[in-house]
XYZ file of C-alpha atoms in Angstrom:
202
model
C 11.973 68.685 -21.665
C 15.263 69.682 -23.296
C 17.663 66.940 -24.368
C 21.024 67.115 -26.106
C 21.237 64.208 -28.509
C 24.265 62.159 -29.587
C 24.512 64.500 -32.585
C 24.948 67.510 -30.267
C 21.569 68.995 -31.200
C 19.322 70.420 -28.457
C 15.938 68.725 -28.898
C 12.652 69.905 -27.442
C 10.615 66.957 -26.172
C 6.977 67.537 -25.248
C 5.940 64.987 -22.627
C 2.548 63.350 -22.050
C 1.423 61.633 -18.846
C 0.073 58.679 -20.877
C 3.324 58.165 -22.819
C 6.541 56.542 -21.604
C 8.921 59.269 -20.498
C 12.301 59.070 -22.301
C 14.756 57.311 -20.007
C 18.126 55.550 -20.045
C 16.936 52.875 -22.479
C 15.576 55.525 -24.879
C 18.824 57.505 -24.820
C 20.917 54.356 -25.343
C 18.866 53.379 -28.398
C 19.122 56.919 -29.794
C 22.901 56.700 -29.455
C 22.975 53.344 -31.289
C 20.722 54.646 -34.068
C 22.922 57.703 -34.548
C 26.019 55.510 -34.794
C 24.574 52.911 -37.186
C 22.128 54.742 -39.465
C 23.237 55.937 -42.884
C 21.839 59.118 -44.496
C 18.764 58.689 -46.704
C 18.004 55.227 -45.347
C 14.393 54.245 -44.668
C 14.018 54.051 -40.894
C 11.219 52.640 -38.748
C 10.894 53.078 -34.992
C 8.541 50.534 -33.434
C 7.035 51.565 -30.098
C 8.055 55.174 -30.617
C 6.736 56.669 -27.368
C 7.558 60.377 -27.484
C 9.430 59.914 -30.778
C 12.844 60.883 -29.432
C 14.721 58.146 -31.326
C 12.880 59.013 -34.533
C 13.870 62.658 -34.133
C 17.544 61.657 -34.099
C 17.040 59.511 -37.200
C 15.204 62.282 -39.040
C 17.884 64.821 -38.235
C 20.497 62.353 -39.557
C 18.774 62.507 -42.941
C 16.736 59.298 -42.863
C 13.214 58.890 -44.196
C 11.430 58.163 -40.923
C 8.285 56.288 -39.965
C 7.316 55.874 -36.306
C 4.578 53.657 -34.906
C 3.034 52.826 -31.555
C -0.081 51.025 -30.345
C -0.656 53.842 -27.845
C -2.508 56.674 -29.668
C -1.154 59.193 -27.146
C 2.373 58.220 -28.228
C 1.533 58.735 -31.897
C 0.176 62.201 -31.106
C 3.232 63.022 -28.966
C 5.606 61.966 -31.751
C 3.787 64.204 -34.221
C 3.975 67.132 -31.797
C 7.675 66.574 -31.201
C 8.421 66.323 -34.912
C 6.685 69.657 -35.404
C 8.427 71.229 -32.383
C 11.829 70.246 -33.797
C 10.921 71.026 -37.430
C 11.533 67.465 -38.582
C 9.519 65.252 -40.910
C 8.250 62.002 -39.386
C 5.304 59.864 -40.452
C 3.666 58.612 -37.237
C 0.913 56.028 -37.180
C -0.941 53.764 -34.771
C 0.047 50.116 -35.152
C 0.366 46.921 -33.121
C 4.112 46.524 -33.718
C 4.502 46.347 -37.543
C 0.978 45.090 -38.282
C -0.307 48.311 -39.891
C 3.014 49.498 -41.332
C 3.516 49.252 -45.082
C 6.615 49.704 -47.200
C 10.217 48.569 -46.933
C 12.766 49.725 -44.358
C 16.543 49.552 -44.208
C 16.769 49.960 -40.423
C 14.237 49.124 -37.717
C 14.692 50.190 -34.074
C 12.665 48.871 -31.153
C 12.724 49.690 -27.451
C 10.310 46.936 -26.422
C 8.352 46.373 -23.242
C 10.908 44.007 -21.706
C 9.948 43.755 -18.033
C 8.791 40.300 -16.912
C 5.212 41.031 -15.849
C 2.770 38.853 -13.936
C -1.017 39.337 -13.927
C -0.863 41.294 -10.657
C 1.808 43.656 -12.044
C -0.134 45.006 -15.023
C -0.449 48.793 -14.950
C -3.768 50.506 -15.637
C -4.089 52.476 -18.858
C -1.921 52.789 -21.985
C 1.391 53.077 -20.078
C 1.304 49.316 -19.509
C 2.161 48.910 -23.207
C 5.603 50.380 -22.527
C 6.500 47.979 -19.710
C 4.642 44.669 -19.968
C 6.816 42.039 -21.655
C 4.738 39.080 -20.514
C 5.748 36.530 -17.908
C 9.325 36.120 -19.182
C 9.813 39.592 -20.712
C 9.987 38.162 -24.239
C 6.361 37.976 -25.309
C 6.344 41.211 -27.321
C 9.800 40.873 -28.881
C 8.934 37.414 -30.198
C 5.764 38.774 -31.840
C 7.973 41.502 -33.301
C 10.415 38.927 -34.709
C 7.549 36.975 -36.274
C 6.308 40.120 -38.010
C 9.824 40.912 -39.271
C 9.858 37.473 -40.883
C 6.702 38.334 -42.831
C 8.242 41.391 -44.497
C 9.705 41.434 -47.990
C 12.395 42.590 -48.102
C 13.499 42.305 -44.510
C 15.547 45.206 -43.104
C 19.328 45.110 -43.299
C 19.639 46.092 -39.628
C 17.447 45.744 -36.532
C 18.368 47.509 -33.289
C 16.644 46.235 -30.129
C 17.039 47.323 -26.507
C 17.544 44.444 -24.078
C 17.498 44.368 -20.283
C 19.409 41.873 -18.175
C 16.082 41.195 -16.420
C 15.099 39.011 -19.420
C 16.848 36.254 -21.368
C 18.120 37.442 -24.788
C 18.300 33.919 -26.260
C 14.691 33.637 -27.524
C 14.915 36.793 -29.646
C 18.425 36.002 -30.842
C 17.268 32.532 -31.891
C 14.149 33.805 -33.640
C 16.082 36.354 -35.692
C 18.955 33.925 -36.360
C 16.426 31.659 -38.074
C 15.639 34.620 -40.344
C 19.311 35.012 -41.285
C 20.373 37.668 -38.776
C 23.644 37.694 -36.853
C 23.771 39.461 -33.506
C 26.248 41.843 -31.853
C 26.058 44.286 -28.936
C 26.572 47.881 -30.100
C 25.731 49.783 -26.891
C 25.991 48.780 -23.243
C 25.222 50.520 -19.953
C 25.089 49.327 -16.340
C 22.423 50.606 -13.976
C 21.715 49.858 -10.349
C 19.166 47.091 -10.974
C 19.851 46.043 -14.571
C 22.263 46.179 -17.491
C 20.905 47.698 -20.668
C 22.252 46.789 -24.082
C 21.334 47.487 -27.660
C 21.643 44.410 -29.822
C 22.247 44.860 -33.536
C 20.828 42.149 -35.767
C 22.386 42.250 -39.225
C 21.404 40.234 -42.272
C 24.124 37.800 -43.333
C 23.482 38.578 -47.014
C-alpha cells in the first residue's frame, strides 16, 4: 500500500491480514500527530497496528516507541519502519503495561466500537475493534495506566467515534489534570470521527 502522509511523503505500508488495515481513523490521527508533535520529542503510539502513525512521528524527528498487544502488529510496524528507513522501537504490550520510560506525546487509536458478546471477532483483529459494551472499556484502562506514569505526558491524542460517549474518558483524564480540545474532525456516513487532544494544565 502506498500512502501520502500529511507531510507530503510517500510511505510504503506493508499490510498483514491479522493487523488492522489503516483507515480513516488512522489517517486522521496521523494528521493530528503531524500538526501537534514537536521535533525531538519522545513519542509513544499505543495500539500501533501497521505503525503508520509512528512512521509520521519518526519522520518528523521524534524518538518513537510503538506498542500493540497483537504480535502481528508489532512485526508489521517493524517491517514498515525498515521499508521506510525510519527508526521505531516496537514492542508487544497490553496498552502501556510493558512500556518503560517517559514520553512527551502519546497517541492512541483505541478499539472504540461498542461490542456485545455475540459481536466479538475471532482472532487478533478483535483487539482493534472491541471497545466493550459501551465502547469505553479499553480507553478507561488506558487512562488508568496514564495516571500511573511519572511524569505523565504533556499531550495525549485519542481518536473518538460518535458511536461512543466521550465523557468517561474526558472525566478520567480531567481528574489527572488534563484539559480537552478537539484538534481533528471528520464526518463519515455512519459516524463522526474526532481526535481529542488532552493537555496537561501545568
